[in-house]
Amino acid sequence: MFHWLARQRYLMDYTLAAMWRRKWRNLVLLVVFTLVVFLLASVSFFGSAVRFEAKRALKFAPEVMVQNLVLGRHALAPADWVDKLKGIRGTRNVRGRLWGYFYDQGNGANYTVMVADGSDPSLAVAPDEVIVGAGVARVREVEKLRNLLLLRPDGKLFKLRAKRILSDDSALLTHDLVLLSEADFREFFNLPRDAGFTDIALEVRNRREVATIANKISQRLPNARVVTREDILRTYENVFSWREGVLQAMLAASLAAFAIFAFDKASGLSAEERREIGILKALGWDTSDILAMKLWEGALLALFAFLIGAVAAYAHVFLFQAGVLAPVLKGWAVLYPQAPLTPQIDRLQLVTLAMLTIVPFIAATLVPVWKAAITDPEVVMR
Amino acid sequence: MIEVENVSRVYNEGRPNEVRALNDVTLRIPDHAVTVLKGPSGSGKTTLLSLIGCLARPTSGRILLDGEIISALPEHFMAKMRRERFGFVFQRFHLIRGLSVVDNVMLPAYPAAPDYRELRERAMAALRRLRLEHRAGMKVELLSGGETQRVAIARALINDPEWVLADEPTANLDSALVEQLLEEIRMLKADGKSLVITTHDPRIIDSDVVDVVAEMRDGKITSVTEVER
């Protein structure tokens, strides 16, 4: 064992000297390799962080939401649906919800305007009060206990006092949020009390019966669209995964180009390298010594590049908010792009990425070296 | 002793560009002597030296070292043989550019992984003996022709081999350096080394250090002369 380690130390020593002698070629390889890892790791880190945010935020979403459809489009749900839904066995905490979107012309931003459902006392809002997400506060330059002035859809000015600014902890869903009292919401959107609700939320006593309850609701309210929390999460994942998939497909092309480049540059042995391998063999180096030396070379380069690329991607996504990729991955949201992401890494994806980059690179390095190393060292005599 | 028995070496066998470099060569090379393989270019000297030094395998025939067949060993043992029993001085020296003199000298010992300090001391001793100690840290590409050859000799000696094989060692040297080389050959011989040298340089062939001259032509040994003192 000690002899093996000592041998590896000698081989490593020679490898480092050899890498230094070909420093410019190795530097080009390092830069390209790092760039590919940086792009792929950025997509991976970003995807993991967004999925994590979505799961965390949706953990507090109602188990089932019931929406009214008129002409196939979402319309207000009649108020008497609340009682109808309460009559279905297995449901609990049935409540009508009021929420909508508001386009702030002055800032070109979309806000999600909601009535707090009262389940969380810290989110309770009295008339003339408002709780806003961090993004809204930033865009409107609102501080706690200051007034927020909004131009109602009918053109009238609406004044509210900011009771609280929500933190960035669950930025994905609260960043563009404006929480109002029910009275203010109805007044803001000019919605009569008997107009109903945006949708109706409910919980299911036995979680395993969510699908059964959803079926019962569909039978009792044929015009209703029943959406479960799992449906939302799945839809969200699908939409985001689609974006991520498109980007990864593009990056896969760059990965393929990199593989070709690596094969050519790392392993397309120059005459000088072939000669060097011949000399080492003639001096008594074994084929396994040559392969080990090249393995060290490939591994050092690949691991170093992977490390730099992954760390740079981490900084890019979590410190600099994925400035390069966010517009592609996030889509239309106006406020959300400023939402900070909670550092979250999918280890499996990272390991997969390492396997997809480091292993092909080392293989590309070793195969031609092996071909050169098994030839007779006699070549140096000619 | 090295015994070469009916050795042939054919390149590109069965192809239109087939070349028979050695043709049924038989030769006995004594220990502790300087043997010269003499002949014009293309006579097969270098090919024979390669086969003796386990750098390649004969197409047919066999080579024995101290009674043991070395021409049919598996690659791993061929490498061990090259490392432990033979030291090579190549015609173009083949030092690794970019490495220092002492690093080049130590290279053949790397796979054996000896203690680093002990190895470096061995390398420095070899350089000292060849009057190159002051060049130890210098990059080899900065050396003169004579110094380069002495580094190649120091490298050949680092594992203390019994046999030193030199291919056309005077091909790149002027007269003064040839004299220096003859001195080094004398020194190696005095140390009990066995040397096999390919050359067609009369300054070597006619020198007093040579014990056996084997003449080659067209891939065959045409004569073997033991020089009488």
PDB file of N, CA, C and O in Angstrom, chain A residues 375 382, chain B residues 9-20 59:
ATOM      1  N   THR A 375       1.635   0.553 -27.622  1.00  0.00           N
ATOM      2  CA  THR A 375       2.535   0.310 -28.757  1.00  0.00           C
ATOM      3  C   THR A 375       3.965   0.140 -28.236  1.00  0.00           C
ATOM      4  O   THR A 375       4.311   0.623 -27.160  1.00  0.00           O
ATOM      5  N   ARG A 382      13.343   5.192 -33.644  1.00  0.00           N
ATOM      6  CA  ARG A 382      13.300   5.497 -35.080  1.00  0.00           C
ATOM      7  C   ARG A 382      13.200   6.984 -35.338  1.00  0.00           C
ATOM      8  O   ARG A 382      12.867   7.740 -34.458  1.00  0.00           O
TER       9      ARG A 382
ATOM     10  N   ARG B   9      13.187  -9.870 -37.606  1.00  0.00           N
ATOM     11  CA  ARG B   9      12.224  -8.823 -37.283  1.00  0.00           C
ATOM     12  C   ARG B   9      11.687  -8.264 -38.600  1.00  0.00           C
ATOM     13  O   ARG B   9      12.450  -7.758 -39.437  1.00  0.00           O
ATOM     14  N   VAL B  10      10.357  -8.410 -38.755  1.00  0.00           N
ATOM     15  CA  VAL B  10       9.723  -7.957 -39.996  1.00  0.00           C
ATOM     16  C   VAL B  10       8.720  -6.863 -39.661  1.00  0.00           C
ATOM     17  O   VAL B  10       7.877  -7.037 -38.779  1.00  0.00           O
ATOM     18  N   TYR B  11       8.842  -5.727 -40.312  1.00  0.00           N
ATOM     19  CA  TYR B  11       7.872  -4.654 -40.129  1.00  0.00           C
ATOM     20  C   TYR B  11       6.792  -4.767 -41.203  1.00  0.00           C
ATOM     21  O   TYR B  11       7.084  -5.142 -42.340  1.00  0.00           O
ATOM     22  N   ASN B  12       5.574  -4.418 -40.832  1.00  0.00           N
ATOM     23  CA  ASN B  12       4.431  -4.423 -41.772  1.00  0.00           C
ATOM     24  C   ASN B  12       4.308  -5.776 -42.479  1.00  0.00           C
ATOM     25  O   ASN B  12       4.114  -5.841 -43.697  1.00  0.00           O
ATOM     26  N   GLU B  13       4.393  -6.808 -41.695  1.00  0.00           N
ATOM     27  CA  GLU B  13       4.383  -8.164 -42.266  1.00  0.00           C
ATOM     28  C   GLU B  13       3.096  -8.431 -43.065  1.00  0.00           C
ATOM     29  O   GLU B  13       1.997  -8.124 -42.597  1.00  0.00           O
ATOM     30  N   GLY B  14       3.271  -8.943 -44.256  1.00  0.00           N
ATOM     31  CA  GLY B  14       2.130  -9.293 -45.111  1.00  0.00           C
ATOM     32  C   GLY B  14       1.565  -8.135 -45.899  1.00  0.00           C
ATOM     33  O   GLY B  14       0.619  -8.302 -46.668  1.00  0.00           O
ATOM     34  N   ARG B  15       2.124  -6.953 -45.704  1.00  0.00           N
ATOM     35  CA  ARG B  15       1.628  -5.785 -46.445  1.00  0.00           C
ATOM     36  C   ARG B  15       2.596  -5.473 -47.584  1.00  0.00           C
ATOM     37  O   ARG B  15       3.734  -5.950 -47.600  1.00  0.00           O
ATOM     38  N   PRO B  16       2.127  -4.632 -48.498  1.00  0.00           N
ATOM     39  CA  PRO B  16       3.009  -4.304 -49.638  1.00  0.00           C
ATOM     40  C   PRO B  16       4.306  -3.620 -49.183  1.00  0.00           C
ATOM     41  O   PRO B  16       5.334  -3.749 -49.855  1.00  0.00           O
ATOM     42  N   ASN B  17       4.234  -2.909 -48.045  1.00  0.00           N
ATOM     43  CA  ASN B  17       5.436  -2.195 -47.584  1.00  0.00           C
ATOM     44  C   ASN B  17       6.226  -2.998 -46.545  1.00  0.00           C
ATOM     45  O   ASN B  17       6.887  -2.438 -45.681  1.00  0.00           O
ATOM     46  N   GLU B  18       6.141  -4.315 -46.641  1.00  0.00           N
ATOM     47  CA  GLU B  18       6.860  -5.184 -45.695  1.00  0.00           C
ATOM     48  C   GLU B  18       8.374  -4.951 -45.778  1.00  0.00           C
ATOM     49  O   GLU B  18       8.936  -4.820 -46.858  1.00  0.00           O
ATOM     50  N   VAL B  19       8.992  -4.852 -44.581  1.00  0.00           N
ATOM     51  CA  VAL B  19      10.454  -4.666 -44.529  1.00  0.00           C
ATOM     52  C   VAL B  19      11.029  -5.715 -43.586  1.00  0.00           C
ATOM     53  O   VAL B  19      10.566  -5.855 -42.453  1.00  0.00           O
ATOM     54  N   ARG B  20      12.022  -6.451 -44.062  1.00  0.00           N
ATOM     55  CA  ARG B  20      12.682  -7.443 -43.202  1.00  0.00           C
ATOM     56  C   ARG B  20      13.936  -6.772 -42.649  1.00  0.00           C
ATOM     57  O   ARG B  20      14.973  -6.738 -43.306  1.00  0.00           O
ATOM     58  N   THR B  59      10.048 -10.977 -34.509  1.00  0.00           N
ATOM     59  CA  THR B  59       8.985 -11.676 -35.244  1.00  0.00           C
ATOM     60  C   THR B  59       9.181 -13.188 -35.098  1.00  0.00           C
ATOM     61  O   THR B  59       8.226 -13.946 -34.967  1.00  0.00           O
TER      62      THR B  59
END
